[in-house]
Each structure stands twice: as structure tokens, then as C-alpha cells.
Amino acid sequence: MATIINIKEESVLDVKDFQFTYAGNDAPSVNKTTMPIAKNSITALIGPSGCGKTTLLRCFNRMHDLYPDNRYDGEILFKGRNILQAKEDLINLRIQIGMIFQKPTAFPMSIFDNIAYGMRLQGMKNKTELQDRVEKALKDAAIWKEVKDRLKADANGLSGGQQQRLCIARAIAVEPEVLLFDEPTSALDPISTAGIEELVVELKDRVSIIIVTHNMQQAARVSDYTGFMYLGDLIELGKTEDMFVTPKEKLTEEYITGKFG
Amino acid sequence: MSIILDKIFAHTSKFIAVSILLLVAWIFTVLLQHSMESITALGFDFVTETKWAPNLEKFGALPAIYGSVVSTFLAMILAVPLAIGVAIYLSELAPAKLKTPVGVSIELLAAIPSVVYGMWGLFYFVPIVRDLVGGIGISMLTAGIVLSIMILPFMAAVTRDAMDTTPDILKESAYALGGTRWDVIKDIIIPYAKAGIIGSLILALGRAIGETMAVTFVMGNVHQISMDLTLPATSIPVTLANEFTEASSGLYYSSLFQLSLLLLVISFTIISIAKFYFLRRKRVGL
Ligand SMILES: Nc1ncnc2c1ncn2[C@@H]1O[C@H](COP(=O)(O)OP(=O)(O)OP(=O)(O)O)[C@@H](O)[C@H]1O
Ligand SMILES: [Mg+2]
């Protein structure tokens, strides 16, 4: 049985008896899982490759719905409502729960248009309002200084680290309540990585964050809570400082001491 | 031993590759040689003269050029929107179960010999066009329609391939911001694949402009320039296919060679633009 601590904060997401199965697979890739996600905190998901971190993360914004016949069981409550219901408005859900991917994904358009994209999708047309919010998002993502003189330039001309901050700016521009990060620094150099980590920590005043990472140091540096997954099971969820010092589960201890993984 | 084999292989392939270049140069030279008589006799008038009357030794290529351009233009207008629609459907909308069978059928259609399209056009489209818009049915319009049907599968298949190069993670990023399927198609896939799509369309245009057998039956080989699309017309390849056997005089013969030289240059230019400008893969990463 897994060790799941109670969190002191209010939870923004509540995973309840949740299970996910990919189309065509008999066995689920995320097994019966229950876990709270603390509001205005950073929850890290760690675990060896293939344990289901990405799979679980992509359930929170129903990304799996883009491909046919994947199956969710159980519940994921977001502010009290089960987002796995068939009638859930996915467009609206994804506006409230944003996502940053493993690799930077600048759209084939200008820097300005990249940031404005999400707002335009929501029908915002007012030019000055768009400009203000693009500027604010770029400042919040700590990239404004580098791009303010070339907002009209193609976003693909930015460096990898800059592009990843652009993607973060793009995601926060629509003012989501939750941000999902899937190994956001795995394609970046150490300096860009440090920049992104700092940014993630700054963001938690405004958004609740779930970050998948391969890198235990990263989890230790940025997160408040850490969940350890193994073979599709959530083995342990605890406060980050406790998890890395006094893990309750033997598997967790073995993993963080590098006995496997 | 294997080093020797490697060397033999390397040299053989190099020889073959260079031969291809030489072959192109050779064809070009032969066409040029045979065109010389007509080039010296007619000069620039060849491409501006509207009268083609071999019995009077008048050789104006303009009607054939006009016919090639107009029939190709018609074909593109009809085929491009349909091909893009089919490509979008195949790459983004079709359920997985349909993608492969429909995709393969389209590739099969693209492989049908053009003479089959020509015969089909003659027996089925000529009467339909005759009934719908009048005239004898053998016309510029019929040629444009048959050409468009002929290039449609090729165009749809290559356009779909260009769209399929859009990385999933890029599309997912747009969905993750609350985009709908249509938003992702128009804002992400089409801009991302734009160069590839335009390149594919131009390649198809190159095929259409040089197409012979699909249009020979339905165009009529009448050297006239008219805005009325229901009248018979001709194109460069149609003229060549119809008249080579009857070229009686040296100048007639030579002017046909000059026509084919002209076609070669046009096709070559079109394909170069498509290949070197649009289809060169420059995106990195993702
Ligand atoms: N599209 C898919 N269809 C079927 N099975 C999948 C699919 N994607 C992942 N899986 C399987 O689900 C399991 C969990 O994969 P997942 O990508 O979530 O792991 P992960 O913890 O994110 O690993 P990594 O650290 O390597 O990114 C793996 O066994 C994988 O093979
Ligand atoms: Mg992963």
C-alpha cells in the first residue's frame, strides 16, 4: 500500500481511485491512484523511465483525448468537479490547466503572435489589451528584456532556453490555475535549466504546478511535494524535504539512493 | 576484399550519377541542335506569332503556349482546393481506420497511366461538357477538367505528406492552449508545412504543364487563341503528339523541336523552383 500524506494546503486537484489505460493495452499504465495536488505549491513527479509520469500528467488536461480509445477510470476532481466526465468542456479545461512540454514548441509565427495565440483563441481582439498582456506575460517569464526589440521576429530564431521561456510565457498569458510541466529542462543546458527552475518557483504564487522530472536534484530544489511513481503505481507522496531525507517506503529509499532507475 | 568491393561500388555509382547529368545535357543539346533551323529562321517571332499554318510555312507557338498555360491554370484552380481539402482530411480528420485505405487508394489513383485518364475523359467527360455548356465537348475546359482530375491524387498525396511532417508535440501545444482541431489546422499545420505544401503544388503544376496523353484526346489540337473555354485548343505537348508524324518540311520539323525545347525549359524552371526554393528542408529540431 502506498504512503500518501495529507497535505496542509487546500488541494486544487484530487486524484481519486484513478486509473488510465492506453488504447489497445490490456494493463493500465497508471494503476489505481489517489493523490491530492496542493494549491499554489509545486508537486514533483519522479520515478524511473516508463513508470507513467507523463501518462499521469497528460490526464490532467485530458491530452489523451486527442488520440482515440484511451480509457480513464475513477475521478480527477478539479475545484470539486470531476473533469473526466464526458460532458467536460475540454477547451475550457485546457485554458485553466496549461502545459509545457519536454522540448520547446514555438509556433511557426512571430514572438508576439506566439504569446497572443492563447488569448486570440479566446476571442480577444483589443490591440492595446493584447499588447499589455503579451508584455506582462513576457516579463513574468523573465524573457521580456531579450525579446522586446524583436517581437515581430520569427519565434524559431530564439535559443532553446529562450523558446522554453517563451512557451511558459505563452501558457501563463491565458492565466491558468494549474500548469503542468513535463521535463521542461530535459532539452536545455544547465544555465537555461537554472533559469527555468527559478521561474517555476516564482510562478507558484499564482498557479499550482505539477512538474515531471527525471532529475531528483531538480525535484529537491523546486518542489514542495514529491510523488514517487514506480511501474504505474504512486508509491509515495510526501513533503519534498521529508521524502528525500526520511522516505517512508523502501522502494522510494532505494530509488533516491540510486539503487535502481 | 571488401575494401575493393566498396571502391568498385563507389565508382560505379559515381559513374551512374554523372551519366544522369550528362544525359540531361545531351537531351538539351539534341533539342537545341534540331531547333537551330527554326531559331535562326523565325527568331523571337516564334513565341509571339499567333498563326500556326505549316502549309504556309508559318509557325507561331503562341496558341500552344497559351493553351498550355490556360489548361494548366484551369486544372490548378480546380484541383488545388480539393487536394488541400483531401490532404487535411487524411492527415488530421480521418479516423485511423480510414487513413490508410483512403491514403493508399489515392496513391494508386496517382499511379494510373495518364492515357487512361485521357480515354476516360474522351468517353465520359466530352459528352458531359457538351451537354452542360454546349460546343463539341472537345475543348480547353474539358482538358482543364481532365488534367485537374489527373493531378488531384498526386497533389493530395504529397500535400498530405507535407502536412504529416508537423511534429505532434507542436500540435499538442496548440491543443493545450485551448485550440480546436480547426485552429490547429489553420494556425499550426498549414503555416508549418507551408513551404512543403507550395512545393508540392508546384511539382503538380510541373506535371500538368507537360502532360500529353491525358489531354491529347480531349483538347482538339486547334491552334487558336480564344477566351471561350468551350472551343477546342492545343497545348505544347498536344501539338507535339499530333504533328511529329506529319512534319513534312525541315522548318516544320525544326519548329516542333523548338516547341519541345521550350517545354523542357518551362518544366525545368518550375521543378527547380519547387525543389530548391520550397522543398529544401530547413527546419531543425523538434
Ligand atoms: N501512446 C502510448 N500507447 C501505449 N502505451 C504507451 C503510450 N505512451 C506510453 N505508453 C506506455 O505507458 C507507460 C508509461 O509511459 P510514460 O511515458 O508515462 O512514462 P514516463 O514515466 O513519462 O517515462 P519517461 O521518464 O521515460 O518519460 C510505459 O510503459 C509506456 O510504454
Ligand atoms: Mg515522460
Coordinates of C-alpha atoms and ligand atoms in Angstrom, one line a residue:
Chain A
M1 CA 0.0 0.0 0.0
A2 CA 1.2 3.4 -0.9
T3 CA 2.1 6.1 1.6
I4 CA 0.2 9.3 0.8
I5 CA 0.4 12.1 3.3
N6 CA -2.3 14.6 4.0
I7 CA -1.4 18.0 2.6
K8 CA -1.9 21.1 4.7
E9 CA -3.0 23.3 1.9
E10 CA -6.2 23.2 0.1
S11 CA -6.0 20.9 -2.9
V12 CA -6.5 22.1 -6.4
L13 CA -6.7 18.7 -8.0
D14 CA -7.8 15.5 -6.3
V15 CA -7.0 12.2 -8.0
K16 CA -9.4 9.5 -6.7
D17 CA -9.1 5.8 -7.4
F18 CA -7.9 6.9 -10.8
Q19 CA -6.6 4.6 -13.5
F20 CA -5.5 5.1 -17.1
T21 CA -5.3 2.6 -19.9
Y22 CA -3.9 3.3 -23.4
A23 CA -5.9 2.2 -26.4
G24 CA -5.1 -1.4 -27.2
N25 CA -3.3 -2.1 -23.9
D26 CA -4.8 -4.6 -21.5
A27 CA -3.0 -3.4 -18.5
P28 CA -3.3 0.2 -17.3
S29 CA -0.3 2.5 -17.4
V30 CA -1.4 4.3 -14.3
N31 CA -2.9 2.0 -11.7
K32 CA -5.5 2.8 -9.1
T33 CA -4.1 6.1 -7.8
T34 CA -5.3 8.5 -5.2
M35 CA -3.4 11.7 -4.6
P36 CA -4.1 15.4 -3.7
I37 CA -2.3 18.2 -5.6
A38 CA -1.7 21.2 -3.3
K39 CA -2.9 24.6 -4.4
N40 CA -0.2 27.3 -5.0
S41 CA 2.5 24.7 -4.5
I42 CA 4.8 22.7 -6.7
T43 CA 4.3 19.0 -6.8
A44 CA 7.1 17.0 -8.5
L45 CA 6.6 13.6 -10.0
I46 CA 9.7 11.4 -10.1
G47 CA 10.4 7.8 -10.9
P48 CA 12.3 5.6 -13.4
S49 CA 11.6 5.8 -17.1
G50 CA 8.3 4.3 -18.2
C51 CA 6.7 4.4 -14.8
G52 CA 3.8 6.5 -16.0
K53 CA 4.8 10.1 -15.0
T54 CA 4.0 11.6 -18.4
T55 CA 0.9 9.5 -18.8
L56 CA -0.5 10.7 -15.4
L57 CA 0.4 14.3 -16.2
R58 CA -1.4 14.2 -19.5
C59 CA -4.6 13.1 -17.8
F60 CA -5.0 16.4 -16.0
N61 CA -5.6 18.3 -19.2
R62 CA -7.2 15.3 -21.0
M63 CA -4.4 15.4 -23.6
H64 CA -5.0 11.7 -24.2
D65 CA -8.4 12.6 -25.7
L66 CA -6.5 13.7 -28.9
Y67 CA -6.0 10.0 -29.7
P68 CA -8.8 7.6 -29.9
D69 CA -9.9 4.9 -27.5
N70 CA -7.8 5.7 -24.4
R71 CA -9.5 5.0 -21.2
Y72 CA -9.8 6.8 -17.9
D73 CA -11.4 5.2 -14.8
G74 CA -12.1 6.8 -11.4
E75 CA -12.1 10.5 -10.8
I76 CA -10.0 13.6 -11.1
L77 CA -11.6 16.4 -9.2
F78 CA -10.7 20.0 -10.2
K79 CA -12.2 22.5 -7.8
G80 CA -14.8 19.9 -6.9
R81 CA -15.8 18.9 -10.4
N82 CA -14.9 15.6 -12.0
I83 CA -13.0 16.5 -15.2
L84 CA -13.2 13.0 -16.6
Q85 CA -16.9 13.3 -17.2
A86 CA -17.9 13.1 -20.9
K87 CA -19.6 16.5 -20.8
E88 CA -16.4 18.3 -19.6
D89 CA -15.6 21.2 -21.9
L90 CA -12.0 20.3 -22.9
I91 CA -11.2 23.7 -24.5
N92 CA -12.2 25.4 -21.2
L93 CA -10.3 22.8 -19.2
R94 CA -7.1 23.3 -21.1
I95 CA -7.3 27.1 -20.8
Q96 CA -7.5 26.6 -17.0
I97 CA -4.8 23.8 -16.9
G98 CA -1.9 24.7 -19.1
M99 CA 1.0 22.5 -20.2
I100 CA 4.7 22.9 -21.0
F101 CA 6.4 20.2 -23.0
Q102 CA 9.7 18.3 -23.0
K103 CA 11.0 20.3 -25.9
P104 CA 10.4 24.0 -26.7
T105 CA 7.5 24.2 -29.1
A106 CA 7.5 27.7 -30.6
F107 CA 4.7 28.0 -33.1
P108 CA 5.7 29.0 -36.7
M109 CA 4.8 32.6 -36.1
S110 CA 6.3 35.8 -34.6
I111 CA 7.2 36.0 -30.9
F112 CA 4.3 38.4 -30.3
D113 CA 1.8 36.1 -32.0
N114 CA 3.1 33.1 -30.1
I115 CA 2.2 34.8 -26.8
A116 CA -1.0 36.3 -28.1
Y117 CA -2.1 33.0 -29.5
G118 CA -4.0 31.6 -26.5
M119 CA -5.8 34.9 -25.9
R120 CA -6.7 35.2 -29.5
L121 CA -8.2 31.7 -29.4
Q122 CA -10.4 33.0 -26.7
G123 CA -11.6 35.8 -29.0
M124 CA -9.6 38.7 -27.5
K125 CA -9.2 41.3 -30.3
N126 CA -8.5 44.6 -28.5
K127 CA -5.0 45.6 -29.6
T128 CA -3.8 47.5 -26.6
E129 CA -5.1 44.9 -24.2
L130 CA -3.3 42.2 -26.2
Q131 CA -0.1 44.2 -26.2
D132 CA -0.3 44.8 -22.4
R133 CA -0.9 41.2 -21.7
V134 CA 1.8 40.0 -24.0
E135 CA 4.3 42.3 -22.3
K136 CA 3.2 41.2 -18.9
A137 CA 3.5 37.5 -19.8
L138 CA 7.0 38.0 -21.2
K139 CA 8.1 39.9 -18.2
D140 CA 6.7 37.3 -15.9
A141 CA 8.5 34.7 -17.8
A142 CA 11.7 36.7 -17.5
I143 CA 12.3 37.0 -21.2
W144 CA 11.0 40.5 -21.9
K145 CA 14.4 42.2 -22.0
E146 CA 15.7 39.7 -24.5
V147 CA 12.8 40.0 -27.0
K148 CA 11.3 43.4 -26.6
D149 CA 13.1 44.7 -29.6
R150 CA 12.1 41.8 -31.9
L151 CA 8.5 40.9 -31.1
K152 CA 7.8 40.7 -34.8
A153 CA 10.6 38.3 -35.4
D154 CA 10.1 34.5 -36.0
A155 CA 10.0 32.8 -32.7
N156 CA 12.0 29.9 -34.1
G157 CA 15.1 32.2 -34.2
L158 CA 15.3 32.1 -30.4
S159 CA 17.6 29.8 -28.5
G160 CA 16.3 26.6 -26.9
G161 CA 16.2 28.2 -23.4
Q162 CA 14.5 31.3 -24.7
Q163 CA 12.0 29.3 -26.6
Q164 CA 11.1 27.3 -23.5
R165 CA 10.6 30.6 -21.5
L166 CA 8.5 31.8 -24.5
C167 CA 6.4 28.7 -24.1
I168 CA 6.0 29.4 -20.4
A169 CA 5.0 33.0 -21.2
R170 CA 2.5 31.7 -23.8
A171 CA 1.0 29.4 -21.2
I172 CA 0.7 32.0 -18.4
A173 CA -0.7 34.6 -20.7
V174 CA -4.1 32.9 -20.6
E175 CA -3.9 33.0 -16.8
P176 CA -4.3 29.3 -16.0
E177 CA -4.9 28.0 -12.5
V178 CA -2.7 25.0 -12.9
L179 CA 0.5 24.5 -15.0
L180 CA 1.7 21.0 -16.0
F181 CA 5.4 20.7 -16.8
D182 CA 6.8 17.5 -18.4
E183 CA 10.5 17.5 -18.0
P184 CA 10.7 21.1 -19.2
T185 CA 14.5 21.3 -18.9
S186 CA 15.5 18.0 -20.4
A187 CA 16.5 19.6 -23.7
L188 CA 18.3 22.6 -22.1
D189 CA 21.8 23.5 -20.9
P190 CA 22.5 24.0 -17.2
I191 CA 22.2 27.7 -17.3
S192 CA 18.9 27.7 -19.1
T193 CA 17.8 25.0 -16.7
A194 CA 18.5 27.1 -13.7
G195 CA 16.6 30.0 -15.3
I196 CA 13.5 27.8 -15.8
E197 CA 13.7 26.4 -12.3
E198 CA 13.8 29.9 -10.8
L199 CA 10.9 30.9 -12.9
V200 CA 8.8 27.9 -11.9
V201 CA 9.3 28.7 -8.2
E202 CA 8.3 32.3 -8.8
L203 CA 5.1 31.2 -10.6
K204 CA 3.7 29.3 -7.7
D205 CA 2.2 32.3 -6.0
R206 CA -0.2 32.5 -8.9
V207 CA -0.6 28.9 -10.2
S208 CA -0.5 25.4 -8.9
I209 CA 2.3 23.4 -10.5
I210 CA 2.9 19.8 -11.3
I211 CA 6.3 19.1 -12.7
V212 CA 7.6 15.7 -14.0
T213 CA 11.3 15.4 -13.8
H214 CA 14.0 12.7 -14.2
N215 CA 16.3 14.8 -12.1
M216 CA 16.0 14.2 -8.4
Q217 CA 18.1 17.3 -7.6
Q218 CA 15.6 19.3 -9.6
A219 CA 12.7 17.9 -7.7
A220 CA 14.5 18.6 -4.4
R221 CA 15.4 22.2 -5.5
V222 CA 12.0 23.4 -6.7
S223 CA 9.2 21.3 -5.3
D224 CA 7.1 21.4 -2.1
Y225 CA 5.7 17.9 -2.5
T226 CA 7.1 14.9 -4.3
G227 CA 5.4 11.9 -5.6
F228 CA 7.4 8.8 -6.5
M229 CA 6.0 6.5 -9.1
Y230 CA 7.1 3.0 -10.0
L231 CA 5.6 0.7 -12.7
G232 CA 2.4 2.7 -12.9
D233 CA 1.8 2.9 -9.1
L234 CA 2.2 6.0 -7.0
I235 CA 4.4 4.6 -4.2
E236 CA 4.7 7.6 -2.0
L237 CA 3.6 11.2 -1.9
G238 CA 5.2 13.4 0.8
K239 CA 6.7 16.8 1.6
T240 CA 9.8 17.1 -0.5
E241 CA 12.2 17.6 2.4
D242 CA 10.9 14.5 4.2
M243 CA 10.8 12.4 1.1
F244 CA 14.5 12.9 0.3
V245 CA 15.6 12.6 4.0
T246 CA 13.3 10.1 5.5
P247 CA 11.3 8.3 2.9
K248 CA 8.6 6.0 4.3
E249 CA 8.7 3.4 1.6
K250 CA 11.6 1.1 0.9
L251 CA 11.2 1.5 -2.8
T252 CA 11.4 5.2 -2.5
E253 CA 14.5 5.0 -0.5
E254 CA 16.1 2.6 -3.0
Y255 CA 15.3 4.9 -5.8
I256 CA 16.5 8.1 -4.3
T257 CA 19.7 6.5 -3.1
G258 CA 20.3 5.4 -6.7
K259 CA 19.9 1.6 -6.2
F260 CA 17.9 1.5 -9.4
G261 CA 16.4 3.8 -12.0
Chain B
M1 CA 38.5 -7.8 -50.4
S2 CA 35.5 -5.8 -49.0
I3 CA 37.6 -2.6 -49.5
I4 CA 37.9 -3.4 -53.2
L5 CA 34.2 -4.1 -53.4
D6 CA 33.5 -0.8 -51.7
K7 CA 35.6 1.0 -54.2
I8 CA 34.0 -0.7 -57.1
F9 CA 30.6 0.2 -55.8
A10 CA 31.6 3.8 -55.1
H11 CA 33.0 4.2 -58.6
T12 CA 30.1 2.6 -60.3
S13 CA 27.5 4.7 -58.5
K14 CA 29.6 7.8 -59.2
F15 CA 29.7 6.9 -62.9
I16 CA 25.9 6.4 -63.0
A17 CA 25.2 9.6 -61.2
V18 CA 27.5 11.6 -63.5
S19 CA 25.9 9.9 -66.5
I20 CA 22.5 11.2 -65.5
L21 CA 23.8 14.7 -65.6
L22 CA 25.4 14.0 -69.0
L23 CA 22.1 12.6 -70.2
V24 CA 20.2 15.7 -69.3
A25 CA 22.9 17.8 -71.1
W26 CA 22.7 15.5 -74.1
I27 CA 19.0 15.8 -74.4
F28 CA 19.2 19.5 -74.2
T29 CA 21.9 19.6 -76.8
V30 CA 20.0 17.4 -79.2
L31 CA 16.9 19.5 -78.9
L32 CA 18.9 22.7 -79.4
Q33 CA 20.6 21.3 -82.5
H34 CA 17.4 20.3 -84.1
S35 CA 15.8 23.6 -83.2
M36 CA 18.6 25.7 -84.8
E37 CA 17.0 25.9 -88.2
S38 CA 13.7 27.2 -86.7
I39 CA 15.5 29.5 -84.2
T40 CA 17.5 31.2 -87.0
A41 CA 14.6 31.4 -89.4
L42 CA 11.9 32.6 -87.0
G43 CA 13.8 34.2 -84.2
F44 CA 11.7 35.7 -81.4
D45 CA 8.6 35.7 -83.7
F46 CA 8.3 32.1 -82.8
V47 CA 6.8 32.8 -79.4
T48 CA 4.8 35.9 -80.4
E49 CA 3.3 34.8 -83.7
T50 CA -0.3 33.6 -83.3
K51 CA -0.6 31.8 -86.6
W52 CA 0.4 28.1 -87.0
A53 CA 0.0 27.1 -90.6
P54 CA 2.6 24.5 -91.7
N55 CA 1.4 24.5 -95.3
L56 CA 2.1 28.3 -95.4
E57 CA 5.4 27.8 -93.5
K58 CA 4.0 29.9 -90.6
F59 CA 5.0 28.6 -87.2
G60 CA 3.6 30.7 -84.3
A61 CA 3.9 29.0 -80.9
L62 CA 1.7 31.4 -79.0
P63 CA -1.5 29.4 -79.3
A64 CA 0.2 26.3 -77.9
I65 CA 1.8 28.3 -75.2
Y66 CA -1.5 29.9 -74.4
G67 CA -3.2 26.5 -74.3
S68 CA -0.6 25.0 -72.0
V69 CA -0.9 27.9 -69.6
V70 CA -4.6 28.2 -69.6
S71 CA -5.3 24.5 -69.3
T72 CA -2.8 24.1 -66.5
F73 CA -4.2 27.2 -64.8
L74 CA -7.8 25.7 -65.0
A75 CA -6.5 22.4 -63.7
M76 CA -4.8 24.1 -60.8
I77 CA -7.8 26.2 -59.9
L78 CA -10.0 23.1 -59.8
A79 CA -7.5 20.8 -58.2
V80 CA -5.8 22.9 -55.5
P81 CA -8.7 23.5 -53.1
L82 CA -9.9 19.9 -53.5
A83 CA -6.4 18.5 -53.0
I84 CA -5.8 20.6 -49.9
G85 CA -9.2 19.5 -48.5
V86 CA -8.4 15.9 -49.1
A87 CA -5.0 16.3 -47.5
I88 CA -6.4 18.0 -44.4
Y89 CA -8.9 15.2 -44.1
L90 CA -6.4 12.5 -44.5
S91 CA -3.8 14.0 -42.2
E92 CA -6.0 15.3 -39.4
L93 CA -9.6 14.4 -39.6
A94 CA -10.0 10.9 -40.9
P95 CA -10.4 8.2 -38.3
A96 CA -7.3 5.9 -38.1
K97 CA -9.3 3.1 -39.7
L98 CA -9.8 5.1 -42.9
K99 CA -6.5 6.9 -43.1
T100 CA -4.5 4.0 -44.6
P101 CA -7.0 2.6 -47.0
V102 CA -8.0 6.0 -48.4
G103 CA -4.4 7.1 -48.4
V104 CA -3.3 4.1 -50.4
S105 CA -6.2 4.4 -52.8
I106 CA -5.2 7.9 -53.6
E107 CA -1.6 6.8 -54.2
L108 CA -3.0 4.1 -56.5
L109 CA -5.0 6.7 -58.4
A110 CA -1.8 8.8 -58.8
A111 CA -0.2 5.8 -60.4
I112 CA -2.8 5.4 -63.1
P113 CA -1.2 6.0 -66.5
S114 CA -2.3 9.3 -67.9
V115 CA -3.5 7.8 -71.2
V116 CA -6.3 6.1 -69.1
Y117 CA -7.4 9.5 -67.8
G118 CA -7.3 10.7 -71.4
M119 CA -9.6 7.9 -72.7
W120 CA -11.9 8.2 -69.8
G121 CA -12.0 12.0 -70.5
L122 CA -12.9 11.4 -74.1
F123 CA -15.6 8.9 -73.5
Y124 CA -17.2 10.3 -70.4
F125 CA -16.2 14.0 -69.9
V126 CA -16.5 15.2 -73.5
P127 CA -20.2 14.2 -73.7
I128 CA -20.9 15.7 -70.3
V129 CA -19.2 19.0 -71.1
R130 CA -21.0 19.1 -74.5
D131 CA -24.4 18.6 -72.7
L132 CA -23.7 21.1 -69.9
V133 CA -22.0 24.0 -71.7
G134 CA -22.5 23.3 -75.4
G135 CA -19.9 23.2 -78.1
I136 CA -18.5 19.9 -79.3
G137 CA -17.2 19.0 -76.0
I138 CA -13.6 18.7 -77.1
S139 CA -12.3 21.9 -75.6
M140 CA -9.9 23.8 -73.3
L141 CA -12.4 23.4 -70.5
T142 CA -12.5 19.6 -70.9
A143 CA -8.7 19.5 -71.0
G144 CA -8.6 21.6 -67.8
I145 CA -11.0 19.3 -66.0
V146 CA -9.3 16.0 -67.1
L147 CA -5.9 17.5 -66.1
S148 CA -7.2 18.5 -62.7
I149 CA -8.6 15.0 -62.1
M150 CA -5.3 13.6 -63.2
I151 CA -3.1 15.7 -60.9
L152 CA -5.5 15.7 -57.9
P153 CA -4.4 12.4 -56.4
F154 CA -0.7 13.2 -56.7
M155 CA -1.3 16.7 -55.3
A156 CA -3.4 15.4 -52.4
A157 CA -0.8 12.7 -51.5
V158 CA 2.2 15.0 -51.5
T159 CA 0.3 17.7 -49.7
R160 CA -0.7 15.2 -47.0
D161 CA 2.9 14.1 -46.7
A162 CA 3.9 17.7 -46.2
M163 CA 1.3 18.2 -43.5
D164 CA 2.3 15.0 -41.8
T165 CA 5.7 16.5 -41.1
T166 CA 4.2 18.7 -38.5
P167 CA 5.5 17.4 -35.1
D168 CA 2.8 16.0 -32.8
I169 CA 4.3 18.0 -29.9
L170 CA 3.7 21.2 -31.8
K171 CA 0.1 20.4 -32.5
E172 CA -0.4 19.2 -28.9
S173 CA 1.0 22.6 -27.7
A174 CA -1.8 24.4 -29.5
Y175 CA -4.4 22.0 -28.2
A176 CA -3.0 22.5 -24.8
L177 CA -3.8 26.3 -25.1
G178 CA -7.4 25.5 -25.8
G179 CA -7.2 25.2 -29.6
T180 CA -9.8 23.3 -31.6
R181 CA -9.0 20.9 -34.4
W182 CA -9.6 23.7 -36.9
D183 CA -7.5 26.2 -35.1
V184 CA -4.6 23.7 -35.1
I185 CA -5.0 23.0 -38.8
K186 CA -5.1 26.6 -39.9
D187 CA -2.6 28.2 -37.4
I188 CA -0.1 25.4 -36.9
I189 CA -0.1 22.7 -39.6
I190 CA -0.6 24.9 -42.6
P191 CA 1.9 27.5 -41.6
Y192 CA 4.4 24.9 -40.5
A193 CA 4.0 22.9 -43.7
K194 CA 3.6 25.9 -46.0
A195 CA 6.8 25.6 -47.9
G196 CA 6.3 21.9 -48.4
I197 CA 2.7 22.4 -49.5
I198 CA 3.5 25.1 -52.0
G199 CA 6.4 23.0 -53.3
S200 CA 4.1 20.0 -53.8
L201 CA 1.6 22.2 -55.6
I202 CA 4.3 23.4 -57.9
L203 CA 5.5 19.9 -58.6
A204 CA 2.0 19.0 -59.6
L205 CA 1.8 22.1 -61.8
G206 CA 5.0 20.9 -63.5
R207 CA 3.3 17.6 -64.2
A208 CA 0.2 19.3 -65.6
I209 CA 2.1 21.6 -67.9
G210 CA 4.0 18.8 -69.6
E211 CA 1.1 16.3 -69.6
T212 CA 0.4 14.8 -73.0
M213 CA -1.7 11.7 -73.1
A214 CA -4.4 12.9 -70.7
V215 CA -5.2 15.9 -72.9
T216 CA -4.4 14.9 -76.4
F217 CA -7.8 13.2 -76.9
V218 CA -9.9 16.0 -75.4
M219 CA -8.2 19.2 -76.5
G220 CA -8.6 19.1 -80.2
N221 CA -5.2 20.4 -81.4
V222 CA -6.7 23.5 -82.9
H223 CA -4.2 26.4 -83.0
Q224 CA -6.3 29.3 -81.9
I225 CA -6.3 31.7 -79.0
S226 CA -9.8 32.3 -77.6
M227 CA -11.3 33.4 -74.4
D228 CA -14.1 30.9 -75.0
L229 CA -13.1 27.9 -73.0
T230 CA -15.7 25.7 -74.8
L231 CA -13.7 25.9 -78.0
P232 CA -11.1 23.3 -78.9
A233 CA -7.5 24.4 -78.4
T234 CA -4.0 23.0 -78.2
S235 CA -1.0 22.9 -75.9
I236 CA 2.7 22.3 -76.5
P237 CA 2.7 18.6 -75.8
V238 CA -0.6 18.1 -77.7
T239 CA 0.9 19.8 -80.7
L240 CA 4.0 17.6 -80.5
A241 CA 2.0 14.4 -80.1
N242 CA -0.2 15.2 -83.0
E243 CA 2.1 16.7 -85.5
F244 CA 5.5 15.0 -85.4
T245 CA 4.5 12.2 -87.7
E246 CA 3.3 14.7 -90.3
A247 CA 6.1 17.2 -90.2
S248 CA 6.9 17.4 -93.9
S249 CA 9.4 20.2 -94.2
G250 CA 12.6 20.8 -92.4
L251 CA 11.4 24.0 -90.8
Y252 CA 8.2 22.4 -89.6
Y253 CA 10.2 19.6 -88.1
S254 CA 12.7 22.0 -86.5
S255 CA 9.9 24.2 -85.1
L256 CA 8.4 21.2 -83.3
F257 CA 11.8 20.6 -81.8
Q258 CA 11.9 24.2 -80.7
L259 CA 8.5 23.7 -79.0
S260 CA 9.8 20.8 -77.1
L261 CA 12.9 22.7 -76.1
L262 CA 10.6 25.4 -74.8
L263 CA 8.6 22.9 -72.8
L264 CA 11.7 21.4 -71.4
V265 CA 12.9 24.8 -70.2
I266 CA 9.5 25.7 -68.7
S267 CA 9.2 22.3 -66.8
F268 CA 12.8 22.5 -65.7
T269 CA 12.3 26.0 -64.3
I270 CA 9.1 25.0 -62.5
I271 CA 10.6 21.9 -60.9
S272 CA 13.7 23.8 -59.9
I273 CA 11.7 26.5 -58.1
A274 CA 9.7 23.8 -56.3
K275 CA 12.8 21.7 -55.4
F276 CA 15.3 24.3 -54.5
Y277 CA 13.1 27.0 -53.1
F278 CA 10.2 25.3 -51.4
L279 CA 11.1 21.7 -50.8
R280 CA 14.5 22.2 -49.3
R281 CA 14.2 21.0 -45.7
K282 CA 15.4 23.7 -43.5
R283 CA 13.6 23.2 -40.2
V284 CA 15.6 21.7 -37.5
G285 CA 14.8 20.4 -34.0
L286 CA 11.5 19.1 -32.6
Ligands
LIG1 N1 0.9 6.2 -26.7 C1 1.1 5.1 -25.9 N2 0.4 4.0 -26.2 C2 0.6 2.9 -25.4 N3 1.4 2.8 -24.4 C3 2.1 3.9 -24.0 C4 2.0 5.1 -24.8 N4 2.8 6.1 -24.2 C5 3.4 5.5 -23.2 N5 3.0 4.2 -23.1 C6 3.4 3.2 -22.0 O1 3.0 3.7 -20.8 C7 4.0 3.5 -19.8 C8 4.3 4.8 -19.1 O2 4.9 5.7 -20.0 P1 5.2 7.2 -19.7 O3 5.6 7.9 -21.0 O4 4.1 7.8 -19.0 O5 6.5 7.1 -18.8 P2 7.4 8.2 -18.1 O6 7.4 7.9 -16.6 O7 7.0 9.5 -18.5 O8 8.8 7.8 -18.7 P3 10.0 8.8 -19.1 O9 10.7 9.2 -17.8 O10 10.8 7.9 -19.9 O11 9.4 9.9 -19.8 C9 5.2 2.9 -20.5 O12 5.1 1.5 -20.2 C10 4.9 3.2 -22.0 O13 5.4 2.1 -22.7
MG2 MG 7.9 11.1 -19.7

